C-alpha cells in the first residue's frame, strides 16, 4: 500500500527516535519495487539528486524537492511500474516541504533505506 499523508507524517516525525515507521515502510516499499520489477537504473538518478539536497535557511532545498517531484512524475510517465513509487514519494515530498531540517534528513534517510531494502530483496 502506498504511503498516505498520515504515514508520511509518522515517517518524517523526528520524535520517533527509533524510526519504527520509517524502516517498516522503507522495507515494504523496497519489496514492492522489486515485485513490480522496477530497475535500479530507474531509481539511480533520483537517488543521486536526493543525496545532493541540503537544508538551508533560505529554503532553496524546497526548490530542489519540487524539482525531484517533477522528475519522479516524469519517470512514472515513462515506466508504468514506477507509479507505486510516485504515489508514495509525492506524499513524503509534500510533508517534507512543510517541515524543516529534521524532516529533510529523515526523508533522505527513508529514501536510502528504501534503496537498501530494494537491493536486499534482489532489486537490480
CSV table of C-alpha atoms in Angstrom, one decimal:
chain,number,residue,atom,x,y,z
A,1,UNK,CA,0.0,0.0,0.0
A,2,UNK,CA,1.5,3.4,-1.0
A,3,UNK,CA,2.4,5.9,1.7
A,4,UNK,CA,-0.6,8.1,2.7
A,5,UNK,CA,-0.4,11.6,4.3
A,6,UNK,CA,-0.6,10.2,7.9
A,7,UNK,CA,2.2,7.6,7.1
A,8,UNK,CA,4.3,10.4,5.7
A,9,UNK,CA,3.9,12.5,8.8
A,10,UNK,CA,4.9,9.5,11.0
A,11,UNK,CA,7.9,8.6,8.9
A,12,UNK,CA,9.2,12.2,9.0
A,13,UNK,CA,8.5,12.7,12.7
A,14,UNK,CA,11.8,13.4,14.4
A,15,UNK,CA,10.3,12.5,17.8
A,16,UNK,CA,10.2,8.8,16.6
A,17,UNK,CA,13.9,8.4,17.5
A,18,UNK,CA,13.9,4.7,16.7
A,19,UNK,CA,12.4,5.2,13.3
A,20,UNK,CA,10.0,2.3,13.6
A,21,UNK,CA,7.5,3.5,10.9
A,22,UNK,CA,10.4,4.8,8.7
A,23,UNK,CA,12.1,1.4,8.5
A,24,UNK,CA,8.9,-0.6,8.3
A,25,UNK,CA,7.6,1.4,5.3
A,26,UNK,CA,11.0,1.5,3.6
A,27,UNK,CA,11.1,-2.3,3.8
A,28,UNK,CA,7.6,-2.5,2.4
A,29,UNK,CA,8.3,-0.2,-0.5
A,30,UNK,CA,11.6,-1.8,-1.2
A,31,UNK,CA,9.9,-5.2,-1.5
A,32,UNK,CA,7.1,-3.7,-3.6
A,33,UNK,CA,9.5,-2.1,-6.1
A,34,UNK,CA,11.2,-5.5,-6.6
A,35,UNK,CA,7.8,-7.2,-7.1
A,36,UNK,CA,6.9,-4.5,-9.7
A,37,UNK,CA,10.2,-5.1,-11.5
A,38,UNK,CA,11.5,-1.6,-11.1
A,39,UNK,CA,15.2,-1.4,-12.0
A,40,UNK,CA,18.0,0.3,-10.1
A,41,UNK,CA,18.7,2.4,-13.2
A,42,UNK,CA,15.2,3.9,-12.9
A,43,UNK,CA,15.9,4.9,-9.3
A,44,UNK,CA,19.6,5.8,-9.6
A,45,UNK,CA,19.2,9.4,-10.9
A,46,UNK,CA,16.6,10.2,-8.3
A,47,UNK,CA,18.8,8.9,-5.5
A,48,UNK,CA,21.8,10.9,-6.8
A,49,UNK,CA,19.6,14.1,-6.8
A,50,UNK,CA,18.3,13.4,-3.3
A,51,UNK,CA,21.9,13.0,-1.9
A,52,UNK,CA,22.7,16.5,-3.2
A,53,UNK,CA,19.8,18.2,-1.4
A,54,UNK,CA,21.0,20.1,1.7
A,55,UNK,CA,19.0,22.1,4.2
A,56,UNK,CA,19.5,25.9,4.0
A,57,UNK,CA,17.7,28.7,6.0
A,58,UNK,CA,16.7,30.4,2.7
A,59,UNK,CA,14.7,27.2,1.8
A,60,UNK,CA,16.4,26.7,-1.5
A,61,UNK,CA,16.2,23.0,-0.7
A,62,UNK,CA,12.4,23.3,-1.3
A,63,UNK,CA,13.0,24.2,-4.9
A,64,UNK,CA,15.1,21.0,-5.3
A,65,UNK,CA,12.4,18.9,-3.7
A,66,UNK,CA,9.8,20.3,-6.1
A,67,UNK,CA,12.1,19.5,-9.0
A,68,UNK,CA,12.6,16.0,-7.6
A,69,UNK,CA,8.8,15.6,-7.5
A,70,UNK,CA,8.6,16.6,-11.2
A,71,UNK,CA,11.4,14.1,-12.0
A,72,UNK,CA,9.5,11.3,-10.2
A,73,UNK,CA,6.4,12.2,-12.2
A,74,UNK,CA,8.4,12.1,-15.5
A,75,UNK,CA,9.9,8.7,-14.6
A,76,UNK,CA,6.4,7.4,-13.6
A,77,UNK,CA,5.1,8.5,-17.0
A,78,UNK,CA,7.8,6.6,-18.8
A,79,UNK,CA,7.6,3.5,-16.7
A,80,UNK,CA,4.2,2.3,-15.5
A,81,UNK,CA,5.8,0.1,-12.8
A,82,UNK,CA,7.1,3.3,-11.2
A,83,UNK,CA,3.6,4.6,-10.3
A,84,UNK,CA,3.6,3.0,-6.9
A,85,UNK,CA,6.9,4.8,-6.1
A,86,UNK,CA,5.4,8.1,-7.3
A,87,UNK,CA,2.2,7.7,-5.1
A,88,UNK,CA,4.3,7.1,-2.0
A,89,UNK,CA,7.0,9.7,-2.6
A,90,UNK,CA,4.7,12.6,-3.6
A,91,UNK,CA,3.1,12.4,-0.1
A,92,UNK,CA,6.6,12.3,1.5
A,93,UNK,CA,7.9,15.2,-0.5
A,94,UNK,CA,4.8,17.3,0.3
A,95,UNK,CA,5.3,16.7,4.1
A,96,UNK,CA,9.0,17.4,3.8
A,97,UNK,CA,8.3,20.7,2.2
A,98,UNK,CA,6.2,21.8,5.2
A,99,UNK,CA,8.8,20.6,7.7
A,100,UNK,CA,12.4,21.7,8.4
A,101,UNK,CA,15.9,20.3,8.6
A,102,UNK,CA,15.0,17.3,10.7
A,103,UNK,CA,12.2,16.2,8.3
A,104,UNK,CA,14.5,16.7,5.3
A,105,UNK,CA,17.1,14.4,7.0
A,106,UNK,CA,14.5,11.8,7.7
A,107,UNK,CA,13.3,12.0,4.1
A,108,UNK,CA,16.8,11.4,2.8
A,109,UNK,CA,17.3,8.5,5.3
A,110,UNK,CA,14.0,7.0,4.2
A,111,UNK,CA,15.0,7.1,0.5
A,112,UNK,CA,18.3,5.5,1.4
A,113,UNK,CA,16.7,2.8,3.5
A,114,UNK,CA,14.2,2.0,0.7
A,115,UNK,CA,17.1,1.6,-1.8
A,116,UNK,CA,18.9,-0.7,0.7
A,117,UNK,CA,15.8,-2.9,1.1
A,118,UNK,CA,15.2,-2.9,-2.6
A,119,UNK,CA,18.7,-4.3,-3.1
A,120,UNK,CA,18.4,-6.7,-0.2
A,121,UNK,CA,15.3,-8.2,-1.8
A,122,UNK,CA,17.0,-8.7,-5.1
A,123,UNK,CA,16.4,-5.4,-6.9
A,124,UNK,CA,18.7,-4.9,-9.9
